[in-house]
Short mmCIF file of C-alpha atoms in Angstrom, two decimals:
data_model
loop_
_atom_site.label_atom_id
_atom_site.label_comp_id
_atom_site.label_asym_id
_atom_site.label_seq_id
_atom_site.Cartn_x
_atom_site.Cartn_y
_atom_site.Cartn_z
CA MET A 27 -7.02 40.56 6.51
CA SER A 28 -8.02 38.58 3.01
CA ASN A 29 -10.97 36.12 2.98
CA SER A 30 -8.42 33.53 2.26
CA ALA A 31 -6.35 34.99 5.40
CA VAL A 32 -9.63 34.72 7.56
CA ILE A 33 -10.57 31.36 6.25
CA GLN A 34 -7.41 29.91 7.10
CA ARG A 35 -6.80 31.22 10.59
CA VAL A 36 -11.38 30.02 11.30
CA PHE A 37 -9.78 26.05 9.91
CA SER A 38 -6.54 26.85 11.85
CA VAL A 39 -8.46 27.69 15.12
CA LEU A 40 -11.16 24.47 14.51
CA GLU A 41 -8.29 22.06 13.93
CA ALA A 42 -6.36 23.46 17.52
CA VAL A 43 -9.48 22.66 19.22
CA ALA A 44 -9.57 19.07 17.41
CA ALA A 45 -5.97 18.63 18.32
CA THR A 46 -6.24 18.06 22.05
CA GLY A 47 -10.05 17.39 21.62
CA SER A 48 -11.10 20.04 24.09
CA ALA A 49 -9.32 23.57 24.23
CA ALA A 50 -9.38 26.51 26.02
CA ALA A 51 -8.95 30.27 24.08
CA LYS A 52 -5.98 30.79 25.94
CA THR A 53 -4.60 27.80 24.86
CA VAL A 54 -5.85 28.40 20.66
CA ALA A 55 -4.13 32.01 21.51
CA ASN A 56 -1.23 30.50 22.48
CA ARG A 57 -0.82 27.89 20.05
CA LEU A 58 -1.52 30.10 16.60
CA GLU A 59 -0.44 33.14 18.37
CA ILE A 60 -3.51 35.35 17.49
CA PRO A 61 -4.33 37.99 19.96
CA LEU A 62 -6.54 36.03 22.50
CA PRO A 63 -9.61 38.91 21.60
CA THR A 64 -9.52 37.56 17.93
CA VAL A 65 -9.61 34.49 19.05
CA TYR A 66 -12.48 34.35 21.81
CA ARG A 67 -14.80 35.79 18.56
CA LEU A 68 -14.02 33.14 16.29
CA LEU A 69 -14.74 30.38 19.01
CA ASN A 70 -17.85 32.09 19.68
CA GLU A 71 -18.71 32.31 15.82
CA LEU A 72 -17.73 29.16 15.14
CA ALA A 73 -19.89 27.59 18.55
CA ASP A 74 -23.07 29.64 17.36
CA SER A 75 -22.98 28.18 14.28
CA GLY A 76 -22.63 24.60 15.96
CA TYR A 77 -18.81 23.84 14.97
CA LEU A 78 -18.16 24.09 18.92
CA VAL A 79 -19.20 23.57 22.09
CA TYR A 80 -18.70 25.68 25.12
CA LEU A 81 -18.33 23.48 27.88
CA LYS A 82 -18.95 25.94 31.05
CA GLU A 83 -17.66 23.98 34.06
CA SER A 84 -14.33 23.74 32.11
CA LYS A 85 -14.39 26.82 30.50
CA ARG A 86 -13.36 25.13 27.10
CA PHE A 87 -14.19 24.69 23.51
CA GLU A 88 -14.57 21.03 21.83
CA LEU A 89 -16.15 19.88 18.31
CA GLY A 90 -20.29 20.99 17.86
CA PRO A 91 -22.23 18.60 16.08
CA LYS A 92 -21.68 20.34 12.53
CA CYS A 93 -18.42 18.93 12.75
CA PHE A 94 -19.84 15.38 12.80
CA GLU A 95 -22.31 15.77 10.53
CA LEU A 96 -19.42 17.10 8.01
CA GLY A 97 -17.15 13.40 9.07
CA LEU A 98 -19.99 11.82 8.70
CA SER A 99 -20.69 12.40 5.42
CA PHE A 100 -17.45 12.79 4.47
CA GLN A 101 -16.98 8.86 5.62
CA GLN A 102 -20.50 7.98 3.71
CA ARG A 103 -18.60 9.04 0.43
CA LEU A 104 -15.46 7.50 0.75
CA VAL A 105 -16.46 4.39 2.81
CA ALA A 106 -15.66 1.43 -0.02
CA PRO A 107 -18.76 -0.24 -0.95
CA PHE A 108 -18.97 -3.57 0.97
CA PRO A 109 -18.47 -5.95 -1.82
CA LEU A 110 -14.61 -4.73 -1.75
CA ARG A 111 -14.33 -4.44 2.39
CA GLN A 112 -16.00 -8.35 1.75
CA ILE A 113 -12.93 -8.87 -0.41
CA THR A 114 -10.39 -7.66 1.76
CA ASP A 115 -11.57 -8.91 4.71
CA GLN A 116 -11.06 -12.32 2.82
CA LEU A 117 -7.52 -11.17 1.74
CA HIS A 118 -6.74 -10.68 5.64
CA ARG A 119 -8.14 -13.98 6.48
CA ALA A 120 -6.43 -15.54 3.61
CA LEU A 121 -2.72 -13.90 4.16
CA GLY A 122 -2.85 -13.91 8.12
CA THR A 123 -2.03 -10.13 7.62
CA ALA A 124 -3.30 -6.81 7.97
CA ALA A 125 -4.95 -5.64 4.62
CA TYR A 126 -6.02 -2.46 2.89
CA PHE A 127 -7.95 -0.71 0.27
CA ALA A 128 -6.77 1.95 -1.44
CA ILE A 129 -8.42 4.81 -4.30
CA TYR A 130 -7.78 8.49 -5.90
CA ARG A 131 -9.87 10.87 -4.84
CA GLY A 132 -9.40 13.79 -6.62
CA SER A 133 -5.95 14.54 -6.58
CA ASP A 134 -5.53 12.86 -3.66
CA ILE A 135 -4.53 9.13 -2.91
CA ILE A 136 -6.79 7.51 0.37
CA LEU A 137 -7.09 4.69 2.84
CA THR A 138 -10.90 3.71 2.50
CA TYR A 139 -10.81 -0.02 4.57
CA CYS A 140 -8.40 -1.34 6.81
CA SER A 141 -8.85 -4.97 8.31
CA ASP A 142 -7.38 -5.85 10.63
CA CYS A 143 -7.42 -8.13 14.09
CA GLU A 144 -5.63 -8.41 17.67
CA LYS A 145 -3.31 -11.54 16.64
CA HIS A 146 -2.92 -9.42 12.93
CA PRO A 147 -3.09 -5.41 13.75
CA ARG A 148 -2.90 -2.85 10.92
CA LEU A 149 0.31 -0.34 11.13
CA ARG A 150 -1.46 1.81 13.36
CA PRO A 151 -0.58 5.63 11.76
CA LEU A 152 -3.27 4.16 8.80
CA ARG A 153 -6.75 4.10 9.55
CA PHE A 154 -9.99 4.93 7.41
CA GLY A 155 -9.04 8.83 5.50
CA PHE A 156 -4.92 8.29 5.67
CA HIS A 157 -3.71 10.51 3.04
CA GLU A 158 -0.20 11.04 3.95
CA ALA A 159 3.30 9.26 2.59
CA ALA A 160 1.93 7.94 -0.46
CA HIS A 161 6.36 7.47 -1.91
CA ALA A 162 6.76 5.43 1.26
CA THR A 163 3.67 2.90 1.60
CA ALA A 164 3.18 0.42 -1.39
CA PHE A 165 -1.02 1.26 -1.88
CA GLY A 166 1.22 5.21 -2.31
CA LYS A 167 3.37 3.67 -4.73
CA ILE A 168 1.41 1.57 -7.22
CA LEU A 169 -0.93 4.71 -6.92
CA LEU A 170 2.03 7.06 -7.77
CA SER A 171 3.53 4.69 -10.30
CA ALA A 172 -0.10 4.82 -12.46
CA MET A 173 0.31 8.87 -12.31
CA PRO A 174 1.69 10.76 -15.53
CA ALA A 175 4.66 12.00 -15.10
CA ALA A 176 3.79 16.04 -13.97
CA GLN A 177 0.98 14.58 -12.21
CA ARG A 178 3.23 12.79 -9.84
CA THR A 179 5.67 15.40 -9.94
CA GLU A 180 2.58 18.01 -8.76
CA TYR A 181 1.66 15.53 -6.25
CA LEU A 182 4.96 15.06 -4.34
CA ASP A 183 5.93 19.31 -4.32
CA ALA A 184 2.83 19.43 -2.53
CA ARG A 185 3.13 17.33 -0.28
CA GLY A 186 6.36 16.36 -0.02
CA MET A 187 8.52 13.51 1.07
CA ALA A 188 9.34 13.08 4.69
CA VAL A 189 11.75 10.94 6.03
CA LEU A 190 10.36 8.27 8.33
CA THR A 191 12.72 5.80 8.19
CA PRO A 192 16.27 5.65 7.33
CA GLN A 193 14.85 2.86 4.65
CA THR A 194 12.57 5.93 2.94
CA ILE A 195 13.15 6.85 -0.14
CA ILE A 196 13.36 10.08 -0.14
CA ASN A 197 15.92 11.15 -3.83
CA ARG A 198 12.63 12.01 -6.40
CA GLU A 199 15.12 10.53 -9.04
CA ILE A 200 15.30 7.43 -6.76
CA LEU A 201 11.59 7.29 -6.55
CA ASN A 202 11.16 7.95 -9.72
CA ASP A 203 13.12 4.52 -11.07
CA HIS A 204 11.65 2.83 -8.36
CA LEU A 205 8.36 3.89 -9.43
CA ALA A 206 9.42 2.53 -12.70
CA GLU A 207 9.88 -1.07 -12.21
CA VAL A 208 6.98 -1.02 -9.67
CA ALA A 209 4.37 0.21 -12.85
CA THR A 210 6.55 -2.51 -14.48
CA ARG A 211 5.96 -5.66 -12.24
CA GLY A 212 2.48 -4.81 -11.06
CA ILE A 213 3.43 -4.88 -8.21
CA ALA A 214 4.93 -2.47 -5.35
CA TRP A 215 6.96 -3.87 -2.01
CA GLU A 216 7.90 -1.47 0.89
CA HIS A 217 10.46 -2.60 3.15
CA ASP A 218 10.75 -0.94 6.47
CA GLU A 219 10.23 2.54 4.39
CA PHE A 220 7.40 3.79 6.60
CA LEU A 221 7.99 2.06 9.53
CA PRO A 222 10.70 -0.21 10.96
CA ARG A 223 10.11 -3.73 10.75
CA GLN A 224 7.49 -4.00 8.97
CA THR A 225 6.80 -5.35 5.29
CA CYS A 226 3.99 -4.34 3.11
CA ALA A 227 2.68 -4.64 -0.43
CA ALA A 228 0.38 -3.55 -2.73
CA VAL A 229 -0.72 -4.35 -6.36
CA PRO A 230 -3.06 -2.34 -8.97
CA VAL A 231 -7.09 -2.37 -8.38
CA ARG A 232 -8.72 -1.33 -12.40
CA ASN A 233 -12.32 -0.34 -13.43
CA GLY A 234 -14.44 -1.71 -16.95
CA ALA A 235 -11.82 0.27 -18.66
CA GLY A 236 -8.69 -0.74 -17.36
CA MET A 237 -7.98 2.27 -15.22
CA GLN A 238 -6.19 2.02 -12.31
CA VAL A 239 -7.58 3.29 -9.81
CA GLY A 240 -7.19 1.73 -6.78
CA ALA A 241 -4.48 -0.91 -4.76
CA MET A 242 -5.12 -3.65 -2.60
CA ALA A 243 -2.19 -4.34 0.45
CA MET A 244 -0.92 -5.96 2.93
CA SER A 245 1.13 -5.18 5.98
CA THR A 246 2.71 -7.47 8.24
CA PRO A 247 5.88 -7.56 10.26
CA SER A 248 9.09 -7.96 7.98
CA SER A 249 9.81 -10.86 10.19
CA LYS A 250 6.67 -13.43 9.32
CA ALA A 251 6.96 -11.97 5.38
CA LYS A 252 10.40 -13.68 4.91
CA GLY A 253 9.65 -16.56 2.28
CA ARG A 254 6.22 -15.61 1.35
CA MET A 255 6.73 -13.51 -1.05
CA LYS A 256 5.92 -15.66 -4.03
CA GLU A 257 2.59 -17.03 -2.08
CA ILE A 258 1.94 -12.90 -0.77
CA GLU A 259 1.36 -11.71 -4.23
CA SER A 260 0.00 -14.52 -6.02
CA THR A 261 -3.13 -13.97 -3.37
CA LEU A 262 -2.49 -9.58 -3.58
CA ARG A 263 -3.38 -10.39 -7.35
CA GLU A 264 -6.23 -12.84 -6.33
CA HIS A 265 -8.03 -10.30 -4.22
CA ALA A 266 -7.13 -7.63 -6.61
CA GLY A 267 -8.76 -9.28 -9.36
CA LEU A 268 -12.02 -10.08 -7.60
CA ALA A 269 -11.88 -5.93 -6.53
CA SER A 270 -11.50 -5.63 -10.20
CA SER A 271 -13.99 -7.95 -11.23
CA TYR A 272 -16.59 -5.65 -8.94
CA LEU A 273 -15.38 -2.34 -10.51
CA ARG A 274 -16.36 -3.69 -13.90
CA GLY A 275 -19.79 -4.26 -12.58
CA GLY A 276 -19.78 -8.29 -12.34
CA THR A 277 -21.00 -11.08 -9.99
CA VAL A 278 -17.74 -11.61 -7.22
CA THR A 279 -18.23 -14.54 -5.17
CA VAL A 280 -15.60 -13.73 -2.74
CA PRO A 281 -14.42 -17.52 -0.71
CA VAL A 282 -14.48 -18.52 2.34
CA VAL A 283 -11.48 -19.42 4.72
CA GLU A 284 -10.32 -19.06 7.85
CA HIS A 285 -6.85 -16.97 8.46
CA ALA A 286 -3.62 -18.26 7.67
#
């Protein structure tokens, strides 16, 4: 096997274990359709290296400390700075909706902070590190709209445009026209495209050079968004402005209000 094939197989084994929290060697072999002796060898090598742990009583493998160290390092590098988290929390309180902050990272669009509560929960697929379905999320659309055409094409070719609901835009030409409107208006709306009966909106966040580097977003049940479009847009823009001010190096004072 080539080096790349071996590496891919190793990561496939790790992902198979992670998918269920723990797994027996036979389960991994059946799932990946890899010979059992090969799976045993890979599992034991990963355990010896600290990436997996073998549970003798149940004869299963689970993720080891090295994986958690990698995950912690990733989170520390990616998590939004405190002022941006504070601004996102205030957006959550001001609108009485879930609120989000997303960024470009390399060639990806990644959610780095979610602010919600029991009364105003986030959309459950959304979590720290979420980077899928940019074509169907408001924060994804905002960041896609700022990409040069060639970069956007490469991005969508690599990740595809999955059908998530009957309203999801999967036609590339229609999406490009929609993103042109998003870029012109400076706001992205998403109605039932990511999840049924949910409305989301996002506006850009810019750095000191005026480049769009992130997005401030919100989500709420579509029934609760009716009649609030102007309020949602103005509140989003206000908080995105605060985030942009922080990224420009200015002092940011976040007004404190109670839940809407």
